[in-house]
Coordinates of C-alpha atoms in Angstrom, one line a residue:
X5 CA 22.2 14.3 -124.6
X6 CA 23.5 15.0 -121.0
X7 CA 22.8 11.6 -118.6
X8 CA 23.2 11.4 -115.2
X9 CA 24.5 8.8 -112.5
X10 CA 21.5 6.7 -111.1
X11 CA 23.2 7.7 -107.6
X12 CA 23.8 11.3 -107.1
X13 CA 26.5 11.6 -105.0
X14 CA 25.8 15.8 -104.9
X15 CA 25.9 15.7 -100.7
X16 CA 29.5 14.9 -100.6
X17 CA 30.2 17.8 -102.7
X18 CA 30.7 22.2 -102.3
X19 CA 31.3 24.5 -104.4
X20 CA 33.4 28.1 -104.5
X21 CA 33.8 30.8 -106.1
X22 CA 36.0 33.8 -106.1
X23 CA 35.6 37.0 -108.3
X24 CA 36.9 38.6 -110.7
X25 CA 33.9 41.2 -112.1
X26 CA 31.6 40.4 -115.1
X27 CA 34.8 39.3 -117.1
X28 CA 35.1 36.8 -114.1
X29 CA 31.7 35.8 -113.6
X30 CA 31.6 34.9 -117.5
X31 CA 34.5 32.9 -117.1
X32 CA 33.1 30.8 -114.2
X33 CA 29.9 30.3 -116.3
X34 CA 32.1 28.8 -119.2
X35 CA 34.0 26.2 -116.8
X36 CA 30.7 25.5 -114.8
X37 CA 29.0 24.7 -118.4
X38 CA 31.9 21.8 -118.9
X39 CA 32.2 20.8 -115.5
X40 CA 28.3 20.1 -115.4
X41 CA 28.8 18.2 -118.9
X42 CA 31.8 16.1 -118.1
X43 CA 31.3 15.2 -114.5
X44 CA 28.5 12.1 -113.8
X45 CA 27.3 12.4 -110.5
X46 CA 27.0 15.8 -109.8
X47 CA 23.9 18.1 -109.9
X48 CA 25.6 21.4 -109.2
X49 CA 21.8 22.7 -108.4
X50 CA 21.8 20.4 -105.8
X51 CA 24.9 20.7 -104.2
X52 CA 24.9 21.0 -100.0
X53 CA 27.1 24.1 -99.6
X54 CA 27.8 26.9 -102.1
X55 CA 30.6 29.4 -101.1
X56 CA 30.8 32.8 -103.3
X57 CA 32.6 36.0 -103.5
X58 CA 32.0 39.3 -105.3
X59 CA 31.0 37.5 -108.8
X60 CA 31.2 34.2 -107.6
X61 CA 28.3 34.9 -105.2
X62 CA 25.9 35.6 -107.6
X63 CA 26.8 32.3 -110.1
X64 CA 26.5 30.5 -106.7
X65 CA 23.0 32.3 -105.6
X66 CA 21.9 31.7 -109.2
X67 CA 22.3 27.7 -109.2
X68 CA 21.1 27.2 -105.6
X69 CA 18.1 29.0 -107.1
X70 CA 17.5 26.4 -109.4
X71 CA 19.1 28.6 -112.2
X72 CA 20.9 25.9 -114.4
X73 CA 24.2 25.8 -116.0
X74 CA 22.7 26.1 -119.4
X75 CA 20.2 28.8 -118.0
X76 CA 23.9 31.0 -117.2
X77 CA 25.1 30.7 -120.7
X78 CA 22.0 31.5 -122.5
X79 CA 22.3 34.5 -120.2
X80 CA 25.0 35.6 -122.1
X81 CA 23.7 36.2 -125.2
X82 CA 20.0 35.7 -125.1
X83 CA 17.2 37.8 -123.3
X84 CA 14.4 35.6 -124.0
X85 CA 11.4 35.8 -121.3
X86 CA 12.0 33.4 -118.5
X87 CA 16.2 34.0 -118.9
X88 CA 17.9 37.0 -117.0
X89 CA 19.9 38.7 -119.6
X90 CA 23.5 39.4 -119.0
X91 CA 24.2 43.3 -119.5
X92 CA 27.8 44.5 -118.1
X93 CA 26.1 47.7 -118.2
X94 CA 24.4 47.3 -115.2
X95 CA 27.2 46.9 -113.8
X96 CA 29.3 50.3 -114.6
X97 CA 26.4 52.6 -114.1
X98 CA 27.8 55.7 -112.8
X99 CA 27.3 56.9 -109.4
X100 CA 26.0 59.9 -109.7
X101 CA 24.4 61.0 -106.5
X102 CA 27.6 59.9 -104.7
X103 CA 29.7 62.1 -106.9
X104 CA 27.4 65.0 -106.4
X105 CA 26.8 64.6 -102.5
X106 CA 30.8 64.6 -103.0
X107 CA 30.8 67.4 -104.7
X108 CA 28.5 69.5 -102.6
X109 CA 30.7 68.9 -99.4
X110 CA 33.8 70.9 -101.5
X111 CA 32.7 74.3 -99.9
X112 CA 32.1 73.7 -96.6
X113 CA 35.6 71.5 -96.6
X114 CA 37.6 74.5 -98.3
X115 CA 36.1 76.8 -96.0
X116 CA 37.1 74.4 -92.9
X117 CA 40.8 74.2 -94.3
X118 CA 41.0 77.8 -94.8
X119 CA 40.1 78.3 -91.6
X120 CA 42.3 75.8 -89.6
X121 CA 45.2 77.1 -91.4
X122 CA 44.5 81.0 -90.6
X123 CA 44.1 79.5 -86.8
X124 CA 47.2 77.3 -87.1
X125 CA 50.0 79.3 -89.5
X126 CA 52.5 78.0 -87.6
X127 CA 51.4 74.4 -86.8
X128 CA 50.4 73.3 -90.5
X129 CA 51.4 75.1 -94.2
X130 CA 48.2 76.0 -96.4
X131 CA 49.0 72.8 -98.4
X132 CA 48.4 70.0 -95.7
X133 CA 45.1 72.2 -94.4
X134 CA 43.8 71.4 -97.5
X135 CA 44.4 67.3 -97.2
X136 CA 40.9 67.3 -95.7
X137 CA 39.6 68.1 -99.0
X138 CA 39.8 64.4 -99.9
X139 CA 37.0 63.5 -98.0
X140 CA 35.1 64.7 -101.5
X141 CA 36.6 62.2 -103.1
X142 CA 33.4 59.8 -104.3
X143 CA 33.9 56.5 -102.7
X144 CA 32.6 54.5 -105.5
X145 CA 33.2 55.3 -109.1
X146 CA 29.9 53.0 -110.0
X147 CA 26.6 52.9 -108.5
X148 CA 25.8 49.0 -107.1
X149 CA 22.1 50.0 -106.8
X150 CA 21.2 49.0 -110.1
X151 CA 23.1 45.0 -109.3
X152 CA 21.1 44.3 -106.4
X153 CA 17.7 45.4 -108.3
X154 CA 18.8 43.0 -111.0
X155 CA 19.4 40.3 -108.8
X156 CA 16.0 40.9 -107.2
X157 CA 14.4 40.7 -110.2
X158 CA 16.1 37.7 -111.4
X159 CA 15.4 35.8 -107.8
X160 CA 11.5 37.0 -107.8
X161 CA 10.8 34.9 -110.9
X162 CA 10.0 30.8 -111.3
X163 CA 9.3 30.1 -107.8
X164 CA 12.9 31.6 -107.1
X165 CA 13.6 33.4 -103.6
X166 CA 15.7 35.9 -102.0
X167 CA 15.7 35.2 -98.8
X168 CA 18.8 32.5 -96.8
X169 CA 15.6 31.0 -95.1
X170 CA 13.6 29.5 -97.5
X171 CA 16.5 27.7 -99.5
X172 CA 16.9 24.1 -99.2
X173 CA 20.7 24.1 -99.4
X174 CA 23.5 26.2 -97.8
X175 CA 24.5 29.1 -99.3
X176 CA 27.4 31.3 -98.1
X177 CA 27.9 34.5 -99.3
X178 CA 31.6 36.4 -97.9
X179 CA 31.7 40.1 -97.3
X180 CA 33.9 42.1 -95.0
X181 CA 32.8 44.4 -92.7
X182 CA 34.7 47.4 -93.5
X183 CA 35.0 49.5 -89.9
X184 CA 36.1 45.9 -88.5
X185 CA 37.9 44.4 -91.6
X186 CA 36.3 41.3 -90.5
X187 CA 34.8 38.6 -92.7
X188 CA 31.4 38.0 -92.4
X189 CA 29.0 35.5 -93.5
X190 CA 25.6 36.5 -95.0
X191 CA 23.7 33.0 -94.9
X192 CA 24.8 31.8 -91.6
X193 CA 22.6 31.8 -88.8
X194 CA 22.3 35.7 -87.6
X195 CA 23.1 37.0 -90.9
X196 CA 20.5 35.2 -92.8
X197 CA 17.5 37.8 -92.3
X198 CA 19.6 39.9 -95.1
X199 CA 18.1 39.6 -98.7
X200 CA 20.4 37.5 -101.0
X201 CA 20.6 40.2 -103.6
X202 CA 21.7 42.4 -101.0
X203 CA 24.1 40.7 -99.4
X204 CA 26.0 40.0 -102.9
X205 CA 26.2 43.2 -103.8
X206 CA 27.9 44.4 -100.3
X207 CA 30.2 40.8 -101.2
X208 CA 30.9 42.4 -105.2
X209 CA 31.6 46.6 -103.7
X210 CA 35.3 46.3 -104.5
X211 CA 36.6 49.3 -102.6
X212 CA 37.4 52.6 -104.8
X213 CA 34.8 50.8 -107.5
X214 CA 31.5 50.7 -105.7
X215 CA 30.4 52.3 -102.7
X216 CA 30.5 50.1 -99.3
X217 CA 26.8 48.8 -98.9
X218 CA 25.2 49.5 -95.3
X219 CA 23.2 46.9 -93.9
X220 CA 22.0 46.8 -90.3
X221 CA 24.0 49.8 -89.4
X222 CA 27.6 48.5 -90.6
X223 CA 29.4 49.3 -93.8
X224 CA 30.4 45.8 -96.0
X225 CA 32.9 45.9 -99.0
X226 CA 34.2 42.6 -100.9
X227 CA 35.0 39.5 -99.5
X228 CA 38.2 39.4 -101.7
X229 CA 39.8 41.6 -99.4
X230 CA 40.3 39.0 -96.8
X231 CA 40.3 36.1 -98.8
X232 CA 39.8 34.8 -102.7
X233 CA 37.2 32.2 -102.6
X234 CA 36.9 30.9 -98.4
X235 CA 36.8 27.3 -100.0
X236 CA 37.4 26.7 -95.9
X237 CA 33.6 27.7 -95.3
X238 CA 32.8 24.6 -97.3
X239 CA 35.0 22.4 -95.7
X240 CA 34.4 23.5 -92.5
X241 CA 30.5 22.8 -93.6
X242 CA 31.6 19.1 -94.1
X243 CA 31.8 18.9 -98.2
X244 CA 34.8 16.1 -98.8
X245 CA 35.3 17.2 -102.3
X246 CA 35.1 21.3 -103.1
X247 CA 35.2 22.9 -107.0
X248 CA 37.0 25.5 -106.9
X249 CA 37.2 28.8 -109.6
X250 CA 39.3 31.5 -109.7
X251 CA 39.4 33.7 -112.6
X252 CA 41.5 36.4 -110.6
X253 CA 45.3 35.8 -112.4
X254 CA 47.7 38.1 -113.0
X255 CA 48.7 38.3 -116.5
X256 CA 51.8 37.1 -118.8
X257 CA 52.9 38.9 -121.5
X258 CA 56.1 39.0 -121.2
X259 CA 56.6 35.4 -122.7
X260 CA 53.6 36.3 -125.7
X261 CA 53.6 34.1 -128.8
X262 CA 51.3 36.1 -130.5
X263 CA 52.4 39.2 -132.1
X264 CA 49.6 42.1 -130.7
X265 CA 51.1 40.5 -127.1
X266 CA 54.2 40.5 -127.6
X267 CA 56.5 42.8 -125.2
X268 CA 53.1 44.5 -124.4
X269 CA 53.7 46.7 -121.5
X270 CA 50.9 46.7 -119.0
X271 CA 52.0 51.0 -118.3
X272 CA 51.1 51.8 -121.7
X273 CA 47.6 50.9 -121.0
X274 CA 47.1 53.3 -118.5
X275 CA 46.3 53.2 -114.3
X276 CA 43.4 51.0 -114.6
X277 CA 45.7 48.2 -116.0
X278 CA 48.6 48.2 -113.8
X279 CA 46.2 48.4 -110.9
X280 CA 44.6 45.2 -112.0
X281 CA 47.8 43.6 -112.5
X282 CA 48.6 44.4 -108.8
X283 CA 45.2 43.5 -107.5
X284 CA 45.4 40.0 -109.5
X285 CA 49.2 39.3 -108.3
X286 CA 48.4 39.9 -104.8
X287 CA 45.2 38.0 -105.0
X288 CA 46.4 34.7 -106.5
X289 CA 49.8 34.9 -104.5
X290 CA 47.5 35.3 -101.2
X291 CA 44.9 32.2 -102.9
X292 CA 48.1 29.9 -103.5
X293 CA 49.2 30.2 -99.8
X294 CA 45.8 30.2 -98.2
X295 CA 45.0 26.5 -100.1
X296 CA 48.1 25.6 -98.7
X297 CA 47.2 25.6 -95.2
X298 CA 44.1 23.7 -95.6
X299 CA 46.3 20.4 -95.9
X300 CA 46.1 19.6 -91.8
X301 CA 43.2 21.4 -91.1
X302 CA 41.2 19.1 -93.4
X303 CA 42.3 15.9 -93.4
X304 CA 41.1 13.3 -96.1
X305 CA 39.4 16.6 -98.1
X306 CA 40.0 17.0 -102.0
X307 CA 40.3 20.4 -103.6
X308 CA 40.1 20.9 -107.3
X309 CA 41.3 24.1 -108.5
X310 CA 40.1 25.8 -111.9
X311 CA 41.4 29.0 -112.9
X312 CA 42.9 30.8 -116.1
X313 CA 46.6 30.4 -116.9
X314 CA 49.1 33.8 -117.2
X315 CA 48.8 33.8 -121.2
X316 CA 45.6 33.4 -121.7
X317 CA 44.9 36.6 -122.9
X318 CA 41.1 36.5 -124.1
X319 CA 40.2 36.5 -120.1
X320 CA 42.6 39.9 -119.8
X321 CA 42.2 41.9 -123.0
X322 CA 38.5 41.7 -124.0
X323 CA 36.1 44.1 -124.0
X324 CA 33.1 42.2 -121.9
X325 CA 30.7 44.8 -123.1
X326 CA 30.6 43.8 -126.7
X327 CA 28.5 40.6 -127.4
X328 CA 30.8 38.9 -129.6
X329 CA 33.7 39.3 -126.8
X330 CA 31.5 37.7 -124.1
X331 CA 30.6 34.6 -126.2
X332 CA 34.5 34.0 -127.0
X333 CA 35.4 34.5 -123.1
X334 CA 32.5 32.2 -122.4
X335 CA 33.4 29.7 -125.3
X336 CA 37.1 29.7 -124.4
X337 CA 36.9 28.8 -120.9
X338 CA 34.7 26.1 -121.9
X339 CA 37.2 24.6 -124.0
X340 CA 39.9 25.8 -122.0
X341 CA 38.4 23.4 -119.0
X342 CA 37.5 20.9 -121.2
X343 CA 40.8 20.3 -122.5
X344 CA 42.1 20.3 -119.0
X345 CA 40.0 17.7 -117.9
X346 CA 41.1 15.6 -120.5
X347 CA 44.7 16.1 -120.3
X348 CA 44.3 15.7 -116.5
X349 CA 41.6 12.5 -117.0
X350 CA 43.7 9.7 -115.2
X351 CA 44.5 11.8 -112.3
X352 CA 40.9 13.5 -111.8
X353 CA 39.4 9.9 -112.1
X354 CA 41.2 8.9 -109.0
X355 CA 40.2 11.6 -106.8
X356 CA 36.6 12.0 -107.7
X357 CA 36.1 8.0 -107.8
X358 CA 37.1 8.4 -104.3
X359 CA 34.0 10.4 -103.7
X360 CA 31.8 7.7 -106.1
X361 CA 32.0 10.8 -109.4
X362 CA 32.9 9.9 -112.7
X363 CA 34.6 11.9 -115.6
X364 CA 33.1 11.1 -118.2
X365 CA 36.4 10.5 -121.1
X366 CA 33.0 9.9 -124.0
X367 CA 31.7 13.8 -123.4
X368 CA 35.5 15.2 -123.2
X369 CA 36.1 13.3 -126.8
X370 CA 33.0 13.9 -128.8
X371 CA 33.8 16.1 -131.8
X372 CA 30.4 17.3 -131.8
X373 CA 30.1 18.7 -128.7
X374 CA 29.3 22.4 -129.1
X375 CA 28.7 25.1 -126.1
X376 CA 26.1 27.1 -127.5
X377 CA 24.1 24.2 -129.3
X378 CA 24.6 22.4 -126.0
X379 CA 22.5 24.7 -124.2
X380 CA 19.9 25.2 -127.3
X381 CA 21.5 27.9 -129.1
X382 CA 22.9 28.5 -132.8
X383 CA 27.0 26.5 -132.6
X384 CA 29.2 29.5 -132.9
X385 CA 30.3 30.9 -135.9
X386 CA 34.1 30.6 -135.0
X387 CA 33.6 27.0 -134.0
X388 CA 35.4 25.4 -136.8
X389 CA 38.8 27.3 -135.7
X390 CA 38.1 27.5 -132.2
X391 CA 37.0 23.8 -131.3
X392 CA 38.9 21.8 -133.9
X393 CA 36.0 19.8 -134.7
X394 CA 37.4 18.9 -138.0
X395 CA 38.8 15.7 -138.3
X396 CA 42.2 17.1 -138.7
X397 CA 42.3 19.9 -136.3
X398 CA 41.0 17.0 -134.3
X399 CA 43.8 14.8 -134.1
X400 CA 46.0 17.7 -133.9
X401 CA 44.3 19.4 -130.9
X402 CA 44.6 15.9 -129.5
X403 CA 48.0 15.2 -130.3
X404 CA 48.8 18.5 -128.7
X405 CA 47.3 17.7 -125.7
X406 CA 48.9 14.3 -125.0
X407 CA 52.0 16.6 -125.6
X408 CA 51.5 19.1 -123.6
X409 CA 50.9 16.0 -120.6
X410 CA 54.3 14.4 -121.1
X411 CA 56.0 17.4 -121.2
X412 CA 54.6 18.5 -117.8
X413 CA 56.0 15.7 -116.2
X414 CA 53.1 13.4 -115.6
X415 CA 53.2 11.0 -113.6
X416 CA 50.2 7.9 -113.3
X417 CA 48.3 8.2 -109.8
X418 CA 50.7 6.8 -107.2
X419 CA 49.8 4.2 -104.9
X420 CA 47.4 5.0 -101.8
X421 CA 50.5 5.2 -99.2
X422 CA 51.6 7.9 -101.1
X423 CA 50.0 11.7 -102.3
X424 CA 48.5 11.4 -105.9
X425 CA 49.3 13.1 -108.4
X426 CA 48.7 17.0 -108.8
X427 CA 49.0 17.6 -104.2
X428 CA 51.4 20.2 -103.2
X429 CA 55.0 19.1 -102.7
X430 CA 55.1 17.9 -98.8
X431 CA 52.2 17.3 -97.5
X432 CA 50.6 14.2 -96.4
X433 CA 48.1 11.9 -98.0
X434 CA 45.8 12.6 -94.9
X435 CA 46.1 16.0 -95.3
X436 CA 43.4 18.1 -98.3
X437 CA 44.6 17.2 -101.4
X438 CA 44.4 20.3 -103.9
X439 CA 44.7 19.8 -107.9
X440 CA 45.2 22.4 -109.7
X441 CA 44.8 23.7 -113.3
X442 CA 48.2 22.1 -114.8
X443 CA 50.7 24.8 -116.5
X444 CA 51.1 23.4 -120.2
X445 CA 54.7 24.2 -121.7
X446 CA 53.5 23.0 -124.9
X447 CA 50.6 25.7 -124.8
X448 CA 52.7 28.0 -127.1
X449 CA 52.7 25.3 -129.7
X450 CA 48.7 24.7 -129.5
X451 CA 48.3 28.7 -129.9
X452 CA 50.7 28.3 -133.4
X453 CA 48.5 25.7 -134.7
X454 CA 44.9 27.0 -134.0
X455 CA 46.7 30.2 -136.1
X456 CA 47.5 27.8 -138.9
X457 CA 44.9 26.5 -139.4
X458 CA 42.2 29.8 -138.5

């Protein structure tokens, strides 16, 4: 049974979220789940400031709601009254009536180009006349309707609200405005008459995927387009110690272990993939610089930094619209953060006892401890191979670990004249100190055993 610190020390603490689609947004849910286990202290429905882009706004508009961690993850998989089932459906519903108001303009376009050219034959050839034909081109492959009448529904129930006004805590929510390519702020005072489901689906209406959303006049795409999670906005809101998520990482298989990875080439699975490898490279590459620049502009602030690592191919390669693959993407970054915490335990301890937070080593060792039966649900049928809950797979998953620690170099937190463990290589102590999900060599060797002995 989950227990909590007599002292909640939730007001010193923000939370933010980047994207990353429904893959994403399961992802966060799994790392939220262990994060809300593990860490003493922290009521992450409580928390002064949330900060959330694309997917990441609607986890964060779900917990400042009063939706719990355990609520998310039942989501998943259950559609019991009172939840708000998780269908990936909703959100690839095709947008019809933008393709066919597309369509209809193809005439009167043709007819325009045909007529330029027979005015211009000698300024223009018949081929660039008809360039203005891509104005038919639909904006939005998928219709975003049908998200923000789910999240209406979902923020209607249990004494739940869609409206920025009648919240109790602070809760960002990043678009950009698209004629402007500004970022804007749906929460703060003069955009916080817009409804909250609304104003995350103009945050999640990635460009070429959705249509832009029009609110007040103006045209709003995804925050990502500016930046990946605008942990600054909780900073600059006066949180000492942010979470951080990102599930957007680009992908590694040119170093796979496991034989269906193994000198995969990203072209042979088509546009769609090679476009998501470029959208997650540029992304991340963009994420690791902007947390950079946060070191003197925050002094004394702490910045922990979850996030997938390049071979971790059940966040690239599942399909999230089969039940069985959102439990394992769900269950795996669960496990995935879980382990990290442990393997990182010394040098987390420091920075959150500096904010009065404990990780609690007891929860990160039990053998028992089960995601789904945590939140009240059946224990997974793979959770023998998975977990290593066995006594030997155990020891093993342990040993590993420890491993995997020495092998990255680690190094005991360093005296308080000097930055701790896990900060970016120059910066001062005074400056924000950013740990990030370590980069285990031995991760190969962990992947070889949980095949052993599955």
């Amino acid at each position: 049974m989950l227990t909590r610190a007599t002292h909640d020390r939730s007001s010193r603490v923000g939370l933010a979220l980047a994207g990353g689609g429904p893959e994403g947004a399961v992802y966060e849910i799994g790392v939220l789940r262990a994060l809300d286990e593990a860490i003493d202290g922290v009521d992450f429905n409580r928390l002064p400031v949330y900060v959330g882009v694309s997917a990441g706004a609607f986890l964060c508009a779900n917990l400042v709601n009063g939706v719990t961690t355990a609520q998310n993850v039942r989501a998943i998989v259950k559609g019991d009254p009172g939840e708000h089932p998780f269908h990936p459906q909703t959100f690839f519903t095709p947008a019809l009536g933008e393709m066919l108001r597309r369509t209809l303009m193809t005439p009167a376009l043709l007819a325009e180009a045909v007529y330029d050219y027979l005015r211009h034959p000698t300024d223009i050839t018949f081929a660039e006349s008809l360039l203005r034909l891509s104005r038919a081109l639909p904006v939005g492959v998928f219709d975003n309707e049908p998200i923000r009448e789910y999240l209406a529904r979902i923020y209607s129930m249990n004494g739940r609200t869609d409206d920025f006004r009648k919240l109790t805590q602070k809760l960002i929510v990043v678009a950009t405005e698209l004629d402007s390519g500004l970022a804007v702020r749906f929460g703060a005072p003069g955009h916080d008459h817009v409804p909250i489901s609304r104003a995350v689906q103009a945050s999640s209406a990635l460009p070429g995927v959705y249509p832009p959303v029009v609110i007040d006049g103006c045209h709003y795409v995804d925050g990502v387009l500016l930046k990946t999670m605008h942990a600054s906005v909780a900073l600059e809101a006066g949180a000492r110690l942010v979470f951080c998520v990102n599930p957007i990482v680009p992908v590694d298989t040119l170093h796979a272990v496991e034989p269906e990875h193994r000198h995969r080439r990203l072209t042979d699975l088509g546009l769609p993939t090679v476009l998501s490898q470029t959208f997650r490279t540029l992304i991340h590459s963009r994420m690791t610089v902007g947390m950079a620049a946060y070191a003197p502009r925050f002094p004394n602030r702490d910045l922990v930094l979850f996030e997938p690592q390049p071979d971790d191919y059940w966040m690239f390669f599942t399909n999230i619209f089969s039940f069985a693959s959102r439990k394992a993407v769900c269950e795996a970054a669960y496990r995935a953060t879980r382990r990290d915490l442990l393997r990182r335990y010394d040098e987390l301890s420091a920075v959150l006892g500096r904010h009065g937070i404990r990780l609690r080593r007891d929860v990160l060792l039990d053998p028992a401890r089960d995601l789904w039966a945590g939140v009240g649900l059946e224990g997974g049928a793979r959770r023998d191979r998975v977990a290593g809950d066995l006594p030997f797979t155990r020891a093993l998953d342990l040993a590993l670990s420890s491993l995997e620690t020495w092998l990255d170099g680690y190094e005991p937190p360093m005296p308080a004249v000097s930055p701790p463990a896990g900060t970016l290589p120059g910066r001062e102590h005074r400056g924000t100190r950013i740990l990030r999900t370590a980069a285990p060599r031995a991760k190969r060797m962990r992947q070889a055993a949980h095949r052993q002995r599955g």
